[in-house]
Amino acid sequence: MKAGKSLIVIGGGAAGFFCAVNVARLNPDLSVTILEKTGKLLSKVKVSGGGRCNVTHSCFDINEMTKGYPRGGSFVKKIFHQFFTTDTINWYKERGVELKAEADGRMFPVTNSSQTIIDCLLQEAGKYKVAIKMHHEVNEIFYKNDKFGLKIKNGLNLEADYLCIAAGGFSKMNMHEWLIKAGHSISAPVPSLFTFNMPKHPITKLMGVTVGDVSLKMAGTKLQQRGPVLITHWGLSGPCVLRLSAWAAREVAEKNWQFAISINWVSQYNETTLRALFQEWRLKYASQKVFFGNSLGLPKRLWEFLLLQSNIDEKIRWAELPAKQQNLLVKNLLNYECEISGKTTFKEEFVTAGGIKLTEIDHNTMMSKKVPNLFFAGEIIDVDGITGGFNFQNAWTTGYVAAKNIAANFVAFNT
């Protein structure tokens, strides 16, 4: 075999590391270098899941798993046949890292520490002699005479035989210019996985209240999600909100994040069943004050808030509840309408929708259809998932598929 061939991976995040360490393991004859533009490695891994790292999702059916990707579902469906959630679990297990599944499907290391994942990847990099260069921001790439040239912001020029771009999601179109110059097209980036701002809305006074089973619907669309919601001092957050923001990312970006939603606080009920329940309560709790309590499972503060929003006086008893106020309460429970004005980045879960167009990537190899020996992995491509481990699984899968094919390409080239 010929010696001296090299791979440069742009990006020191999950996808970049996974590509680099697997290439180096699968083919030790290939020199592998990771370039990271900042002074931190695996920064998203570090903060994910509140510092626990939501490694993947405990879904073992490819068709079901792909339902967690608002964009790129059909693409990941194809590549999951090469490396899926089961492979992720086994890969880490073989390196002494056990994962556990929680009730909502999220999977974390049993240590409950993201540092476990970081240490594992760094150990693999050390074991297989992956070079890591920090503060190396790439300004330009070009392909000439079967080699890649890279211009680094600090003035360096580097060269490689293979290149994998795993630089994460860029929030602005102009940040993709060096990729466009390299010959690729970009699906315009928009934010995903964000919370909803409701400036000065009275419900924000309930900050800290969590409701376990809520349905949210974006007005004027069929977009709807169900799950836990957290009321914050700026508006609404929680898994249900984040999932809706992901599926509606492009629609709400076009509206400049000014849109309306309707909230069903009691998803297990419809109008007929709720009215029947209230009629039962009128008899069963006739002498009790409506404010006294509820059997809907709603937090006390939210129940009282919705009663006040329905013009129900604190002294009114169930037997005395006027039909007009009851109708308004039914509406506020099943269809509480809110105006959303803006978004807030949801800490570590923030994801950018958009990136390299999938039609320009060979799903079998993760190699560019336009530039030979140029590969992509992770959030830089136009794939994004909902919260719950879906985005990391995309990173592991695309990183591994790219690695496997870079290593195989090098072997085929040199035999």
Tab-separated table of C-alpha atoms in Angstrom:
chain	number	residue	atom	x	y	z
A	1	MET	CA	0.000	0.000	0.000
A	2	LYS	CA	1.020	3.563	-0.619
A	3	ALA	CA	1.709	5.661	2.423
A	4	GLY	CA	1.108	9.317	3.030
A	5	LYS	CA	-2.595	9.633	2.140
A	6	SER	CA	-4.570	11.948	4.424
A	7	LEU	CA	-8.082	12.832	5.546
A	8	ILE	CA	-9.040	16.164	7.058
A	9	VAL	CA	-12.306	16.393	8.987
A	10	ILE	CA	-13.654	19.915	9.376
A	11	GLY	CA	-15.478	20.139	12.697
A	12	GLY	CA	-14.702	18.837	16.174
A	13	GLY	CA	-18.262	17.927	17.097
A	14	ALA	CA	-20.073	14.599	17.350
A	15	ALA	CA	-20.239	13.846	13.614
A	16	GLY	CA	-16.679	14.992	12.944
A	17	PHE	CA	-15.207	12.963	15.778
A	18	PHE	CA	-17.230	9.877	14.906
A	19	CYS	CA	-16.070	10.037	11.311
A	20	ALA	CA	-12.432	10.652	12.248
A	21	VAL	CA	-12.037	7.939	14.893
A	22	ASN	CA	-13.788	5.320	12.765
A	23	VAL	CA	-11.706	6.071	9.684
A	24	ALA	CA	-8.520	5.883	11.752
A	25	ARG	CA	-9.662	2.594	13.293
A	26	LEU	CA	-10.795	1.017	10.022
A	27	ASN	CA	-7.693	2.089	8.116
A	28	PRO	CA	-4.593	2.939	10.178
A	29	ASP	CA	-2.647	3.715	6.978
A	30	LEU	CA	-4.664	6.885	6.453
A	31	SER	CA	-3.489	9.980	8.305
A	32	VAL	CA	-6.512	11.641	9.977
A	33	THR	CA	-6.750	15.222	11.274
A	34	ILE	CA	-9.677	17.074	12.872
A	35	LEU	CA	-9.834	20.851	12.433
A	36	GLU	CA	-11.894	22.735	15.010
A	37	LYS	CA	-12.444	26.467	14.567
A	38	THR	CA	-12.990	27.177	18.281
A	39	GLY	CA	-11.053	26.299	21.401
A	40	LYS	CA	-13.587	23.655	22.448
A	41	LEU	CA	-14.179	20.092	21.290
A	42	LEU	CA	-17.528	18.281	21.377
A	43	SER	CA	-19.200	21.343	22.891
A	44	LYS	CA	-22.742	20.258	21.989
A	45	VAL	CA	-22.110	16.808	23.415
A	46	LYS	CA	-20.985	18.492	26.626
A	47	VAL	CA	-24.201	20.439	27.225
A	48	SER	CA	-26.761	18.125	25.611
A	49	GLY	CA	-29.489	16.781	27.847
A	50	GLY	CA	-28.613	19.104	30.682
A	51	GLY	CA	-25.034	17.827	30.735
A	52	ARG	CA	-26.015	14.157	30.480
A	53	CYS	CA	-25.799	13.816	26.654
A	54	ASN	CA	-28.887	12.431	24.952
A	55	VAL	CA	-26.890	9.957	22.825
A	56	THR	CA	-29.747	8.435	20.824
A	57	HIS	CA	-33.396	7.361	21.021
A	58	SER	CA	-34.563	3.908	22.078
A	59	CYS	CA	-36.375	3.217	18.825
A	60	PHE	CA	-35.383	0.072	16.969
A	61	ASP	CA	-37.692	0.328	13.988
A	62	ILE	CA	-36.267	2.352	11.112
A	63	ASN	CA	-39.663	3.439	9.790
A	64	GLU	CA	-40.677	4.718	13.221
A	65	MET	CA	-37.341	6.429	13.845
A	66	THR	CA	-37.539	8.393	10.604
A	67	LYS	CA	-40.765	10.022	11.826
A	68	GLY	CA	-38.569	12.101	14.144
A	69	TYR	CA	-36.993	14.065	11.288
A	70	PRO	CA	-38.988	17.038	9.963
A	71	ARG	CA	-36.471	17.352	7.140
A	72	GLY	CA	-34.416	14.525	5.653
A	73	GLY	CA	-36.525	11.611	6.890
A	74	SER	CA	-36.348	9.671	3.618
A	75	PHE	CA	-32.589	10.251	3.455
A	76	VAL	CA	-31.844	8.938	6.950
A	77	LYS	CA	-34.207	6.025	6.334
A	78	LYS	CA	-31.776	4.819	3.663
A	79	ILE	CA	-28.590	5.320	5.658
A	80	PHE	CA	-30.014	3.839	8.882
A	81	HIS	CA	-29.681	0.443	7.203
A	82	GLN	CA	-25.913	0.921	7.457
A	83	PHE	CA	-25.716	2.241	11.031
A	84	PHE	CA	-28.747	2.482	13.296
A	85	THR	CA	-29.591	3.068	16.961
A	86	THR	CA	-28.674	-0.518	17.808
A	87	ASP	CA	-25.236	0.034	16.246
A	88	THR	CA	-24.752	3.216	18.270
A	89	ILE	CA	-25.592	1.399	21.495
A	90	ASN	CA	-23.246	-1.480	20.627
A	91	TRP	CA	-20.433	0.833	19.489
A	92	TYR	CA	-20.343	2.582	22.838
A	93	LYS	CA	-20.899	-0.661	24.771
A	94	GLU	CA	-17.843	-2.219	23.105
A	95	ARG	CA	-15.843	0.701	24.493
A	96	GLY	CA	-17.180	0.326	28.008
A	97	VAL	CA	-19.967	2.900	27.827
A	98	GLU	CA	-23.392	1.549	28.758
A	99	LEU	CA	-26.492	3.499	27.733
A	100	LYS	CA	-29.873	3.515	29.467
A	101	ALA	CA	-33.327	4.379	28.136
A	102	GLU	CA	-35.731	6.668	29.964
A	103	ALA	CA	-39.533	6.584	29.818
A	104	ASP	CA	-39.709	9.115	26.966
A	105	GLY	CA	-37.240	7.148	24.818
A	106	ARG	CA	-34.184	9.310	25.373
A	107	MET	CA	-30.974	7.366	25.955
A	108	PHE	CA	-28.141	8.549	28.193
A	109	PRO	CA	-24.929	7.026	29.511
A	110	VAL	CA	-25.622	5.226	32.792
A	111	THR	CA	-23.181	7.647	34.420
A	112	ASN	CA	-25.608	10.505	33.634
A	113	SER	CA	-22.601	12.509	32.471
A	114	SER	CA	-21.806	13.747	28.977
A	115	GLN	CA	-18.140	13.625	29.954
A	116	THR	CA	-18.373	9.830	29.618
A	117	ILE	CA	-19.120	10.207	25.900
A	118	ILE	CA	-16.480	12.896	25.454
A	119	ASP	CA	-13.831	10.796	27.194
A	120	CYS	CA	-14.728	7.780	25.045
A	121	LEU	CA	-14.338	9.728	21.793
A	122	LEU	CA	-11.117	11.411	22.938
A	123	GLN	CA	-9.681	8.034	23.963
A	124	GLU	CA	-10.507	6.619	20.538
A	125	ALA	CA	-8.818	9.600	18.912
A	126	GLY	CA	-5.709	9.043	21.014
A	127	LYS	CA	-5.716	5.294	20.463
A	128	TYR	CA	-5.813	5.634	16.680
A	129	LYS	CA	-3.551	8.686	16.490
A	130	VAL	CA	-6.083	11.200	15.199
A	131	ALA	CA	-4.454	14.656	15.127
A	132	ILE	CA	-6.568	17.509	16.513
A	133	LYS	CA	-5.935	21.127	15.606
A	134	MET	CA	-7.852	23.828	17.479
A	135	HIS	CA	-8.523	27.394	16.322
A	136	HIS	CA	-8.365	26.287	12.687
A	137	GLU	CA	-11.274	27.954	10.909
A	138	VAL	CA	-11.530	27.031	7.234
A	139	ASN	CA	-12.196	29.969	4.918
A	140	GLU	CA	-11.956	28.224	1.570
A	141	ILE	CA	-11.625	24.775	0.071
A	142	PHE	CA	-10.751	23.818	-3.498
A	143	TYR	CA	-10.094	20.584	-5.352
A	144	LYS	CA	-7.244	20.350	-7.828
A	145	ASN	CA	-5.109	17.509	-9.151
A	146	ASP	CA	-6.906	14.955	-6.986
A	147	LYS	CA	-6.158	16.878	-3.805
A	148	PHE	CA	-7.983	19.299	-1.556
A	149	GLY	CA	-6.509	22.627	-0.634
A	150	LEU	CA	-7.738	24.353	2.518
A	151	LYS	CA	-7.175	27.986	3.417
A	152	ILE	CA	-7.259	28.550	7.166
A	153	LYS	CA	-8.209	31.850	8.767
A	154	ASN	CA	-4.898	32.041	10.625
A	155	GLY	CA	-3.029	32.089	7.299
A	156	LEU	CA	-2.124	28.411	7.022
A	157	ASN	CA	-2.680	26.379	3.883
A	158	LEU	CA	-3.354	22.662	4.306
A	159	GLU	CA	-3.681	19.789	1.882
A	160	ALA	CA	-5.582	16.491	2.007
A	161	ASP	CA	-6.566	13.573	-0.221
A	162	TYR	CA	-9.976	13.183	1.429
A	163	LEU	CA	-12.161	15.770	3.089
A	164	CYS	CA	-15.167	15.350	5.385
A	165	ILE	CA	-17.142	18.460	6.273
A	166	ALA	CA	-18.868	18.066	9.645
A	167	ALA	CA	-18.912	21.711	10.649
A	168	GLY	CA	-22.372	21.728	12.234
A	169	GLY	CA	-25.321	23.886	11.236
A	170	PHE	CA	-24.715	27.442	10.061
A	171	SER	CA	-27.414	29.882	11.109
A	172	LYS	CA	-26.894	32.351	8.241
A	173	MET	CA	-26.713	31.876	4.493
A	174	ASN	CA	-23.492	33.879	4.131
A	175	MET	CA	-21.725	31.401	6.434
A	176	HIS	CA	-22.118	28.820	3.650
A	177	GLU	CA	-20.263	30.872	1.035
A	178	TRP	CA	-17.120	28.719	1.099
A	179	LEU	CA	-19.289	25.645	0.484
A	180	ILE	CA	-21.154	27.331	-2.346
A	181	LYS	CA	-17.806	28.292	-3.919
A	182	ALA	CA	-16.828	24.628	-3.685
A	183	GLY	CA	-19.771	23.800	-5.953
A	184	HIS	CA	-22.616	22.909	-3.609
A	185	SER	CA	-26.160	24.225	-3.189
A	186	ILE	CA	-27.661	25.143	0.169
A	187	SER	CA	-31.164	24.810	1.569
A	188	ALA	CA	-31.560	28.141	3.350
A	189	PRO	CA	-30.963	27.813	7.106
A	190	VAL	CA	-33.730	28.552	9.603
A	191	PRO	CA	-33.816	27.915	13.365
A	192	SER	CA	-35.415	24.764	14.728
A	193	LEU	CA	-36.069	23.541	18.288
A	194	PHE	CA	-36.887	26.879	19.864
A	195	THR	CA	-39.359	28.066	22.473
A	196	PHE	CA	-42.313	30.398	21.906
A	197	ASN	CA	-42.283	33.981	23.160
A	198	MET	CA	-45.510	35.544	24.451
A	199	PRO	CA	-44.502	39.034	25.616
A	200	LYS	CA	-46.661	40.446	28.417
A	201	HIS	CA	-49.171	37.579	28.177
A	202	PRO	CA	-50.745	36.999	31.607
A	203	ILE	CA	-49.997	33.268	31.445
A	204	THR	CA	-46.287	34.000	31.915
A	205	LYS	CA	-47.093	34.740	35.564
A	206	LEU	CA	-47.471	30.960	35.909
A	207	MET	CA	-43.784	30.423	35.096
A	208	GLY	CA	-42.542	27.068	36.323
A	209	VAL	CA	-45.870	25.281	35.826
A	210	THR	CA	-45.591	22.051	33.819
A	211	VAL	CA	-48.531	20.311	32.111
A	212	GLY	CA	-47.830	16.710	31.165
A	213	ASP	CA	-50.155	16.073	28.216
A	214	VAL	CA	-50.942	19.071	26.021
A	215	SER	CA	-51.850	19.378	22.333
A	216	LEU	CA	-50.521	22.381	20.433
A	217	LYS	CA	-51.719	23.348	16.976
A	218	MET	CA	-50.372	26.061	14.722
A	219	ALA	CA	-53.318	28.124	13.466
A	220	GLY	CA	-54.069	27.867	9.772
A	221	THR	CA	-52.069	24.654	9.329
A	222	LYS	CA	-52.323	20.949	10.071
A	223	LEU	CA	-49.176	21.124	12.172
A	224	GLN	CA	-49.851	19.736	15.635
A	225	GLN	CA	-47.895	18.093	18.450
A	226	ARG	CA	-48.734	16.505	21.773
A	227	GLY	CA	-46.676	16.200	24.946
A	228	PRO	CA	-45.382	18.070	28.016
A	229	VAL	CA	-45.408	21.888	28.075
A	230	LEU	CA	-43.566	24.185	30.467
A	231	ILE	CA	-44.811	27.724	31.095
A	232	THR	CA	-41.894	30.140	31.393
A	233	HIS	CA	-41.457	33.809	32.189
A	234	TRP	CA	-41.217	34.501	28.434
A	235	GLY	CA	-43.856	32.080	27.097
A	236	LEU	CA	-43.975	28.351	26.390
A	237	SER	CA	-41.295	25.679	26.354
A	238	GLY	CA	-41.033	21.912	26.839
A	239	PRO	CA	-40.872	18.894	24.488
A	240	CYS	CA	-44.235	19.578	22.823
A	241	VAL	CA	-43.251	23.151	21.945
A	242	LEU	CA	-39.825	22.119	20.681
A	243	ARG	CA	-41.282	19.420	18.439
A	244	LEU	CA	-43.860	21.824	16.985
A	245	SER	CA	-41.115	24.399	16.376
A	246	ALA	CA	-39.141	21.765	14.470
A	247	TRP	CA	-41.998	20.697	12.208
A	248	ALA	CA	-43.106	24.305	11.656
A	249	ALA	CA	-39.587	25.767	11.357
A	250	ARG	CA	-39.893	27.008	7.783
A	251	GLU	CA	-43.516	28.128	8.079
A	252	VAL	CA	-42.914	30.281	11.158
A	253	ALA	CA	-39.653	31.678	9.766
A	254	GLU	CA	-41.656	32.944	6.775
A	255	LYS	CA	-44.014	34.629	9.259
A	256	ASN	CA	-41.039	36.159	11.080
A	257	TRP	CA	-42.044	34.144	14.158
A	258	GLN	CA	-45.362	35.989	14.466
A	259	PHE	CA	-48.131	33.385	14.492
A	260	ALA	CA	-51.041	31.975	16.466
A	261	ILE	CA	-51.418	28.654	18.246
A	262	SER	CA	-54.293	26.890	19.957
A	263	ILE	CA	-53.720	24.885	23.121
A	264	ASN	CA	-55.693	21.890	24.335
A	265	TRP	CA	-54.682	21.613	27.984
A	266	VAL	CA	-56.584	18.331	28.421
A	267	SER	CA	-55.712	16.240	25.361
A	268	GLN	CA	-57.595	13.210	26.631
A	269	TYR	CA	-60.901	15.059	26.349
A	270	ASN	CA	-63.004	16.413	23.508
A	271	GLU	CA	-65.946	18.802	23.804
A	272	THR	CA	-68.532	16.057	24.253
A	273	THR	CA	-66.652	14.178	26.989
A	274	LEU	CA	-65.668	17.370	28.795
A	275	ARG	CA	-69.213	18.717	28.877
A	276	ALA	CA	-70.452	15.363	30.168
A	277	LEU	CA	-67.820	15.480	32.908
A	278	PHE	CA	-68.859	19.003	33.941
A	279	GLN	CA	-72.492	17.896	34.111
A	280	GLU	CA	-71.435	15.056	36.412
A	281	TRP	CA	-69.491	17.503	38.607
A	282	ARG	CA	-72.513	19.824	38.850
A	283	LEU	CA	-74.312	17.007	40.636
A	284	LYS	CA	-71.433	15.391	42.491
A	285	TYR	CA	-69.792	18.600	43.715
A	286	ALA	CA	-72.876	20.852	43.679
A	287	SER	CA	-72.032	22.707	46.875
A	288	GLN	CA	-68.282	22.925	46.279
A	289	LYS	CA	-66.646	26.012	44.834
A	290	VAL	CA	-65.363	25.552	41.294
A	291	PHE	CA	-62.034	27.002	42.408
A	292	PHE	CA	-61.732	24.313	45.095
A	293	GLY	CA	-60.085	21.779	42.798
A	294	ASN	CA	-60.320	19.777	39.603
A	295	SER	CA	-60.061	16.149	38.581
A	296	LEU	CA	-58.527	16.932	35.191
A	297	GLY	CA	-54.984	16.567	36.464
A	298	LEU	CA	-54.173	20.215	35.782
A	299	PRO	CA	-51.840	22.122	38.100
A	300	LYS	CA	-53.811	24.215	40.619
A	301	ARG	CA	-52.344	27.526	39.389
A	302	LEU	CA	-53.265	26.795	35.773
A	303	TRP	CA	-56.803	25.688	36.715
A	304	GLU	CA	-57.378	28.916	38.628
A	305	PHE	CA	-55.893	30.960	35.775
A	306	LEU	CA	-58.249	29.366	33.230
A	307	LEU	CA	-61.216	29.934	35.523
A	308	LEU	CA	-60.388	33.636	35.772
A	309	GLN	CA	-59.894	33.763	31.992
A	310	SER	CA	-63.411	32.302	31.741
A	311	ASN	CA	-64.877	35.049	33.977
A	312	ILE	CA	-65.689	32.581	36.747
A	313	ASP	CA	-65.821	34.173	40.185
A	314	GLU	CA	-63.947	32.537	43.063
A	315	LYS	CA	-67.191	32.193	45.051
A	316	ILE	CA	-69.187	30.315	42.384
A	317	ARG	CA	-70.177	26.739	43.220
A	318	TRP	CA	-70.576	23.973	40.639
A	319	ALA	CA	-74.363	23.966	40.887
A	320	GLU	CA	-74.403	27.728	40.243
A	321	LEU	CA	-71.979	27.790	37.279
A	322	PRO	CA	-73.681	29.822	34.480
A	323	ALA	CA	-73.821	28.196	31.047
A	324	LYS	CA	-72.016	31.148	29.449
A	325	GLN	CA	-69.017	30.821	31.771
A	326	GLN	CA	-69.002	27.043	31.442
A	327	ASN	CA	-68.910	27.351	27.646
A	328	LEU	CA	-65.993	29.741	27.907
A	329	LEU	CA	-64.185	27.361	30.272
A	330	VAL	CA	-64.674	24.479	27.819
A	331	LYS	CA	-63.220	26.653	25.056
A	332	ASN	CA	-60.242	27.741	27.169
A	333	LEU	CA	-59.485	24.160	28.174
A	334	LEU	CA	-59.759	22.684	24.689
A	335	ASN	CA	-58.867	25.592	22.443
A	336	TYR	CA	-56.966	28.312	24.289
A	337	GLU	CA	-55.730	30.712	21.607
A	338	CYS	CA	-52.414	32.530	21.965
A	339	GLU	CA	-50.404	34.891	19.799
A	340	ILE	CA	-46.724	34.022	19.542
A	341	SER	CA	-44.315	36.885	18.958
A	342	GLY	CA	-40.747	35.708	18.542
A	343	LYS	CA	-38.645	32.770	19.666
A	344	THR	CA	-35.984	31.966	22.216
A	345	THR	CA	-33.088	29.603	21.617
A	346	PHE	CA	-33.595	26.508	23.725
A	347	LYS	CA	-30.145	26.220	25.298
A	348	GLU	CA	-28.221	23.192	24.063
A	349	GLU	CA	-31.049	21.753	21.980
A	350	PHE	CA	-30.876	24.487	19.359
A	351	VAL	CA	-30.628	23.086	15.842
A	352	THR	CA	-30.488	24.696	12.417
A	353	ALA	CA	-32.714	23.370	9.641
A	354	GLY	CA	-31.099	23.608	6.212
A	355	GLY	CA	-27.648	22.927	4.817
A	356	ILE	CA	-26.146	20.981	1.923
A	357	LYS	CA	-28.958	19.810	-0.349
A	358	LEU	CA	-29.458	16.060	-0.039
A	359	THR	CA	-29.829	15.617	-3.797
A	360	GLU	CA	-26.123	16.460	-4.043
A	361	ILE	CA	-25.035	13.718	-1.624
A	362	ASP	CA	-24.797	9.976	-2.346
A	363	HIS	CA	-26.704	8.388	0.540
A	364	ASN	CA	-24.778	5.134	0.117
A	365	THR	CA	-21.439	6.784	0.917
A	366	MET	CA	-22.121	10.351	2.171
A	367	MET	CA	-19.842	11.504	-0.654
A	368	SER	CA	-20.566	14.571	-2.738
A	369	LYS	CA	-22.032	13.900	-6.168
A	370	LYS	CA	-20.188	16.975	-7.414
A	371	VAL	CA	-16.694	16.689	-5.951
A	372	PRO	CA	-14.899	13.335	-5.642
A	373	ASN	CA	-13.569	12.333	-2.207
A	374	LEU	CA	-15.570	15.116	-0.499
A	375	PHE	CA	-17.831	13.758	2.237
A	376	PHE	CA	-20.409	15.280	4.598
A	377	ALA	CA	-21.637	14.329	8.076
A	378	GLY	CA	-23.958	15.741	10.729
A	379	GLU	CA	-25.919	18.949	10.841
A	380	ILE	CA	-24.162	20.538	7.852
A	381	ILE	CA	-26.511	18.529	5.612
A	382	ASP	CA	-30.217	19.316	5.247
A	383	VAL	CA	-31.339	16.867	7.924
A	384	ASP	CA	-32.663	17.836	11.333
A	385	GLY	CA	-34.546	15.955	14.002
A	386	ILE	CA	-36.824	16.687	16.903
A	387	THR	CA	-35.483	16.713	20.447
A	388	GLY	CA	-34.846	13.315	22.020
A	389	GLY	CA	-31.596	11.984	20.554
A	390	PHE	CA	-32.549	12.170	16.876
A	391	ASN	CA	-29.949	14.760	15.904
A	392	PHE	CA	-27.132	12.883	17.596
A	393	GLN	CA	-28.201	9.680	15.850
A	394	ASN	CA	-27.936	11.537	12.548
A	395	ALA	CA	-24.411	12.577	13.578
A	396	TRP	CA	-23.320	9.033	14.483
A	397	THR	CA	-24.896	7.499	11.375
A	398	THR	CA	-23.631	9.986	8.796
A	399	GLY	CA	-20.221	10.087	10.481
A	400	TYR	CA	-19.928	6.313	10.419
A	401	VAL	CA	-21.168	5.879	6.839
A	402	ALA	CA	-18.711	8.529	5.647
A	403	ALA	CA	-15.903	6.877	7.634
A	404	LYS	CA	-16.621	3.398	6.321
A	405	ASN	CA	-16.575	4.582	2.739
A	406	ILE	CA	-13.524	6.811	3.092
A	407	ALA	CA	-11.618	3.851	4.535
A	408	ALA	CA	-12.926	1.492	1.830
A	409	ASN	CA	-12.184	4.034	-0.913
A	410	PHE	CA	-8.609	4.358	0.319
A	411	VAL	CA	-8.128	0.561	0.390
A	412	ALA	CA	-9.555	0.173	-3.111
A	413	PHE	CA	-7.386	3.025	-4.391
A	414	ASN	CA	-4.204	1.537	-2.961
A	415	THR	CA	-4.633	-2.159	-3.834
